[in-house]
Coordinates of C-alpha atoms in Angstrom, one line a residue:
X3 CA -70.8 24.7 -78.5
X4 CA -72.3 21.5 -80.0
X5 CA -72.3 20.9 -84.1
X6 CA -73.6 17.9 -86.0
X7 CA -72.7 17.4 -89.2
X8 CA -74.5 14.8 -91.8
X9 CA -71.8 14.1 -93.9
X10 CA -67.9 15.8 -93.1
X11 CA -66.1 13.0 -95.5
X12 CA -66.2 15.5 -98.5
X13 CA -64.4 17.6 -99.6
X14 CA -66.3 20.5 -99.1
X15 CA -68.0 18.5 -95.9
X16 CA -64.6 18.3 -94.2
X17 CA -64.1 21.9 -95.2
X18 CA -66.9 22.7 -92.7
X19 CA -66.1 20.2 -90.6
X20 CA -62.1 21.9 -89.7
X21 CA -63.8 25.6 -89.5
X22 CA -66.0 24.9 -87.1
X23 CA -62.9 22.8 -85.5
X24 CA -60.9 26.0 -85.3
X25 CA -63.4 27.8 -83.5
X26 CA -63.4 25.7 -80.4
X27 CA -67.1 23.5 -81.2
X28 CA -67.4 20.1 -80.5
X29 CA -68.1 18.2 -83.8
X30 CA -69.8 15.1 -84.7
X31 CA -70.1 14.0 -88.0
X32 CA -72.1 11.2 -88.9
X33 CA -72.2 9.5 -92.1
X34 CA -71.1 6.2 -93.4
X35 CA -67.8 7.1 -94.7
X36 CA -67.5 6.2 -98.3
X37 CA -66.1 9.6 -99.0
X38 CA -63.2 9.9 -96.8
X39 CA -62.1 10.4 -93.1
X40 CA -63.5 12.9 -90.8
X41 CA -60.8 15.5 -90.0
X42 CA -59.0 15.0 -86.4
X43 CA -60.7 16.3 -83.2
X44 CA -64.2 15.6 -85.3
X45 CA -65.9 12.3 -84.0
X46 CA -67.5 10.0 -86.0
X47 CA -70.8 8.1 -86.1
X48 CA -70.7 5.6 -89.1
X49 CA -74.4 5.1 -90.6
X50 CA -76.9 4.5 -93.7
X51 CA -78.9 8.0 -93.3
X52 CA -81.4 5.6 -95.2
X53 CA -81.7 2.9 -91.9
X54 CA -84.2 3.0 -89.5
X55 CA -82.0 3.2 -86.7
X56 CA -79.5 6.0 -88.4
X57 CA -79.8 9.0 -86.1
X58 CA -80.3 6.6 -83.0
X59 CA -77.5 7.7 -81.3
X60 CA -77.0 11.3 -82.8
X61 CA -80.7 12.5 -81.1
X62 CA -80.9 15.5 -78.7
X63 CA -80.0 19.1 -78.3
X64 CA -77.9 20.1 -80.9
X65 CA -76.8 23.9 -81.0
X66 CA -76.1 23.6 -84.7
X67 CA -76.6 21.2 -87.4
X68 CA -74.9 21.0 -91.1
X69 CA -77.5 19.3 -94.2
X70 CA -74.9 18.9 -97.4
X71 CA -77.8 16.8 -99.2
X72 CA -80.8 17.1 -101.2
X73 CA -82.3 13.5 -101.5
X74 CA -86.0 13.3 -99.8
X75 CA -85.2 10.3 -98.3
X76 CA -82.4 11.5 -96.8
X77 CA -83.4 15.3 -95.5
X78 CA -86.8 14.0 -94.5
X79 CA -86.1 11.4 -92.2
X80 CA -82.8 13.9 -90.3
X81 CA -85.4 16.8 -90.5
X82 CA -88.2 13.8 -88.3
X83 CA -84.9 12.7 -85.7
X84 CA -83.3 15.7 -85.5
X85 CA -84.9 19.3 -85.8
X86 CA -87.2 19.3 -82.8
X87 CA -84.3 19.7 -80.7
X88 CA -81.8 21.4 -82.7
X89 CA -81.1 25.5 -81.7
X90 CA -80.1 26.3 -85.8
X91 CA -79.7 24.7 -88.8
X92 CA -77.7 25.2 -91.9
X93 CA -78.7 23.9 -95.1
X94 CA -75.9 23.9 -98.2
X95 CA -78.0 24.6 -101.1
X96 CA -76.5 25.6 -104.7
X97 CA -77.1 28.5 -107.2
X98 CA -78.7 25.6 -109.4
X99 CA -81.9 26.0 -107.9
X100 CA -82.6 29.3 -110.3
X101 CA -85.1 28.8 -113.1
X102 CA -83.7 31.6 -115.3
X103 CA -79.4 32.4 -116.3
X104 CA -80.0 35.5 -118.3
X105 CA -80.7 38.0 -115.6
X106 CA -77.0 39.7 -114.6
X107 CA -76.9 40.1 -111.0
X108 CA -80.1 38.4 -109.9
X109 CA -80.5 38.1 -105.9
X110 CA -82.1 35.7 -103.9
X111 CA -85.4 36.3 -104.5
X112 CA -85.3 35.4 -108.1
X113 CA -87.5 32.5 -109.4
X114 CA -86.6 29.1 -108.3
X115 CA -87.2 25.8 -111.0
X116 CA -89.6 23.3 -110.2
X117 CA -89.0 20.6 -108.0
X118 CA -90.9 17.9 -109.2
X119 CA -87.8 15.8 -110.3
X120 CA -86.1 16.0 -106.3
X121 CA -83.9 13.0 -108.2
X122 CA -82.5 16.3 -110.3
X123 CA -79.8 18.2 -108.8
X124 CA -81.4 21.9 -109.0
X125 CA -85.3 20.5 -108.2
X126 CA -83.2 18.1 -105.8
X127 CA -81.8 20.8 -103.2
X128 CA -85.1 23.3 -104.1
X129 CA -86.9 20.4 -102.2
X130 CA -84.7 20.3 -99.6
X131 CA -85.4 23.9 -99.6
X132 CA -88.4 24.2 -98.9
X133 CA -89.2 20.8 -96.9
X134 CA -86.3 22.1 -94.2
X135 CA -88.0 25.9 -93.7
X136 CA -91.0 24.2 -93.2
X137 CA -90.0 22.2 -90.4
X138 CA -87.3 25.1 -89.3
X139 CA -89.5 28.3 -89.6
X140 CA -87.9 30.6 -92.6
X141 CA -87.1 34.3 -91.5
X142 CA -89.9 35.9 -89.5
X143 CA -91.5 32.4 -89.3
X144 CA -91.4 32.3 -85.9
X145 CA -87.9 33.3 -85.5
X146 CA -86.5 31.0 -87.5
X147 CA -83.5 29.0 -87.0
X148 CA -82.6 28.4 -90.7
X149 CA -79.5 30.1 -92.6
X150 CA -80.0 28.1 -96.4
X151 CA -76.9 29.1 -98.3
X152 CA -76.8 28.5 -102.1
X153 CA -73.1 28.6 -102.9
X154 CA -71.8 29.2 -106.8
X155 CA -69.5 27.7 -108.1
X156 CA -66.5 26.2 -105.1
X157 CA -63.1 25.8 -105.9
X158 CA -59.8 25.1 -104.0
X159 CA -57.4 22.5 -103.5
X160 CA -58.5 19.3 -103.6
X161 CA -61.5 19.9 -105.2
X162 CA -62.6 16.3 -107.2
X163 CA -64.8 17.7 -110.0
X164 CA -61.1 19.0 -111.7
X165 CA -63.1 22.0 -113.3
X166 CA -61.8 25.0 -112.0
X167 CA -58.1 23.3 -111.8
X168 CA -57.8 22.6 -115.1
X169 CA -57.1 25.4 -116.5
X170 CA -54.1 26.0 -114.3
X171 CA -53.0 23.0 -115.1
X172 CA -53.0 24.8 -118.7
X173 CA -52.1 27.9 -119.0
X174 CA -48.6 27.0 -117.6
X175 CA -45.0 27.2 -119.2
X176 CA -45.8 26.9 -123.0
X177 CA -49.2 26.9 -125.9
X178 CA -50.8 26.4 -127.6
X179 CA -54.4 26.1 -125.3
X180 CA -57.8 25.4 -127.0
X181 CA -60.1 28.2 -125.0
X182 CA -63.7 28.9 -126.3
X183 CA -63.9 32.8 -127.1
X184 CA -65.1 34.6 -124.0
X185 CA -66.6 37.6 -125.3
X186 CA -70.1 38.0 -122.9
X187 CA -69.2 35.3 -120.6
X188 CA -67.9 35.4 -116.7
X189 CA -66.4 32.9 -114.3
X190 CA -67.7 33.5 -110.7
X191 CA -66.2 31.5 -107.8
X192 CA -66.5 31.1 -104.6
X193 CA -63.4 29.7 -102.5
X194 CA -64.1 27.0 -100.7
X195 CA -62.3 27.7 -97.7
X196 CA -64.5 31.3 -97.8
X197 CA -67.8 29.2 -97.6
X198 CA -66.5 27.1 -94.7
X199 CA -65.4 30.1 -93.0
X200 CA -68.6 31.8 -93.4
X201 CA -70.8 28.7 -92.8
X202 CA -68.9 28.1 -89.2
X203 CA -69.2 31.5 -88.3
X204 CA -73.2 32.2 -89.3
X205 CA -73.4 29.2 -87.0
X206 CA -72.1 30.6 -84.1
X207 CA -74.4 34.5 -85.2
X208 CA -77.6 32.0 -85.4
X209 CA -77.5 33.4 -89.1
X210 CA -81.5 33.4 -91.0
X211 CA -82.1 33.5 -93.8
X212 CA -81.1 33.0 -97.8
X213 CA -77.4 33.9 -99.2
X214 CA -75.7 33.8 -102.8
X215 CA -72.4 31.9 -101.8
X216 CA -70.4 34.1 -104.6
X217 CA -67.5 36.3 -105.2
X218 CA -66.9 38.8 -107.8
X219 CA -68.1 38.0 -111.8
X220 CA -64.7 38.1 -113.6
X221 CA -65.4 38.4 -117.3
X222 CA -63.4 35.0 -118.7
X223 CA -61.1 36.8 -120.5
X224 CA -59.3 38.3 -117.1
X225 CA -59.9 35.3 -115.5
X226 CA -57.6 33.7 -118.3
X227 CA -55.2 36.5 -118.4
X228 CA -55.0 35.9 -114.1
X229 CA -54.7 32.5 -114.3
X230 CA -51.9 32.6 -117.0
X231 CA -49.9 35.3 -115.2
X232 CA -50.0 33.0 -111.9
X233 CA -49.1 30.2 -114.4
X234 CA -45.7 32.1 -116.0
X235 CA -47.7 31.0 -119.3
X236 CA -45.9 32.2 -122.2
X237 CA -48.1 30.6 -125.3
X238 CA -50.2 31.0 -127.0
X239 CA -54.0 30.8 -126.4
X240 CA -56.3 29.6 -129.0
X241 CA -59.9 31.4 -128.7
X242 CA -62.6 28.7 -130.9
X243 CA -66.6 30.0 -131.8
X244 CA -68.7 27.8 -130.0
X245 CA -70.1 26.0 -133.7
X246 CA -66.9 25.0 -134.4
X247 CA -66.1 23.1 -131.0
X248 CA -69.6 21.6 -130.4
X249 CA -68.8 20.3 -133.8
X250 CA -65.9 18.3 -132.3
X251 CA -68.1 17.1 -129.4
X252 CA -67.0 19.5 -127.0
X253 CA -69.1 20.1 -124.1
X254 CA -70.3 22.9 -122.3
X255 CA -68.9 23.6 -117.9
X256 CA -68.0 20.0 -116.4
X257 CA -66.9 16.2 -117.4
X258 CA -65.5 14.7 -120.3
X259 CA -64.1 16.4 -123.4
X260 CA -65.2 19.7 -122.0
X261 CA -64.2 23.3 -121.7
X262 CA -64.7 23.9 -118.1
X263 CA -66.4 27.2 -117.2
X264 CA -67.6 27.6 -121.0
X265 CA -71.2 28.0 -120.9
X266 CA -73.2 28.9 -123.8
X267 CA -74.5 32.7 -123.9
X268 CA -77.9 31.9 -123.0
X269 CA -77.0 31.4 -119.7
X270 CA -74.2 33.6 -119.0
X271 CA -75.7 34.7 -116.0
X272 CA -75.4 32.0 -114.2
X273 CA -71.9 33.2 -113.1
X274 CA -73.2 37.2 -112.5
X275 CA -75.3 36.5 -109.6
X276 CA -75.6 38.9 -106.6
X277 CA -73.7 38.4 -103.7
X278 CA -74.4 41.2 -101.5
X279 CA -76.4 39.0 -99.2
X280 CA -73.6 37.0 -98.1
X281 CA -71.2 39.8 -97.9
X282 CA -73.9 42.1 -95.6
X283 CA -73.5 38.7 -93.6
X284 CA -70.4 38.8 -93.2
X285 CA -69.0 36.7 -96.0
X286 CA -65.4 37.1 -97.4
X287 CA -63.9 36.8 -100.9
X288 CA -60.1 36.0 -101.3
X289 CA -58.5 37.8 -104.2
X290 CA -59.1 35.2 -107.4
X291 CA -55.3 35.1 -107.6
X292 CA -55.0 33.7 -104.3
X293 CA -57.0 30.9 -105.1
X294 CA -55.3 30.0 -108.4
X295 CA -51.7 29.9 -106.9
X296 CA -53.4 27.6 -104.0
X297 CA -54.7 25.4 -106.8
X298 CA -52.0 25.4 -109.1
X299 CA -50.2 23.8 -106.1
X300 CA -52.0 21.3 -105.8
X301 CA -52.8 20.5 -109.8
X302 CA -49.0 20.2 -109.6
X303 CA -48.8 17.9 -106.5
X304 CA -51.6 15.6 -107.9
X305 CA -50.0 16.0 -111.5
X306 CA -51.3 17.9 -114.2
X307 CA -51.9 15.6 -116.9
X308 CA -53.8 12.7 -114.7
X309 CA -56.9 11.2 -115.8
X310 CA -59.2 14.5 -115.3
X311 CA -63.0 14.2 -114.3
X312 CA -63.5 17.5 -116.6
X313 CA -61.7 18.7 -119.3
X314 CA -60.1 17.9 -122.8
X315 CA -57.0 15.5 -122.6
X316 CA -54.1 17.3 -124.3
X317 CA -54.2 15.1 -127.4
X318 CA -57.8 16.2 -127.9
X319 CA -57.5 20.1 -127.2
X320 CA -54.6 19.5 -129.7
X321 CA -56.9 18.1 -131.8
X322 CA -59.3 20.9 -132.1
X323 CA -57.2 23.6 -132.8
X324 CA -55.9 21.1 -135.9
X325 CA -59.5 21.0 -137.1
X326 CA -59.8 24.8 -136.5
X327 CA -56.9 25.5 -138.0

């Protein structure tokens, strides 16, 4: 099987390449190479996809093409150059395409955001889905050659966002550890290994259609309890209401000064998407504790107190605890 991955040097892309290689595929990665190197065994073609000749050396028949980007100036030229000769195409999208986050257990038929501004993440992915479907056909349209996978929060060792890893890094040893209040909140993830394995296997079966790649929606209280158990945490947690966190400039979801994975209750269903279609198509979700343990090992190897892209520093968190005490 000949597979072309448009990317393949970043965290998720590399995981997908490794899974294709493990299944015996002949893998080529087309990328600038600025995010890292391709996994051993893959062929690397260095190119800037915005250049007019970017695809000259990879034109021809491919059994599988994997697209990880959303920007129209990347997606559309790739389709023009490669779609006609691709037997199957996988577009990695996101659950951020959905217009509403207040519908628990919503499936792939839920309304999408307006793609008017494709420079934004969710709208950009919607635009990519539509342009790709128009070129390759959706299910039932000329047979279709397109698989669209919409992952939820992708987690695992090496995650550059630091969102999920923040909690295993904090919930070990002793406290106190600041948390948001958990009532009515959920955590829903997909392990990067599970997502990559499904993507490679679905290429072999020529899967056609759209699936949400998400695991179980776990109450946030249970998530934190699982993380604490894996890390051997025996200290105190200090749960703080939203208004007090916001008053201290603590932010939702991700980024500096955030409580990662914390969402407004009005958006709680963002972490409660239906994964029925993905699991019916062969998707698997390893136990949450297994993912947490692997991430904790990675956090310890990288340094739990290193500068992070997401979360509060210990000093920042302690200052919030002092404020509410």
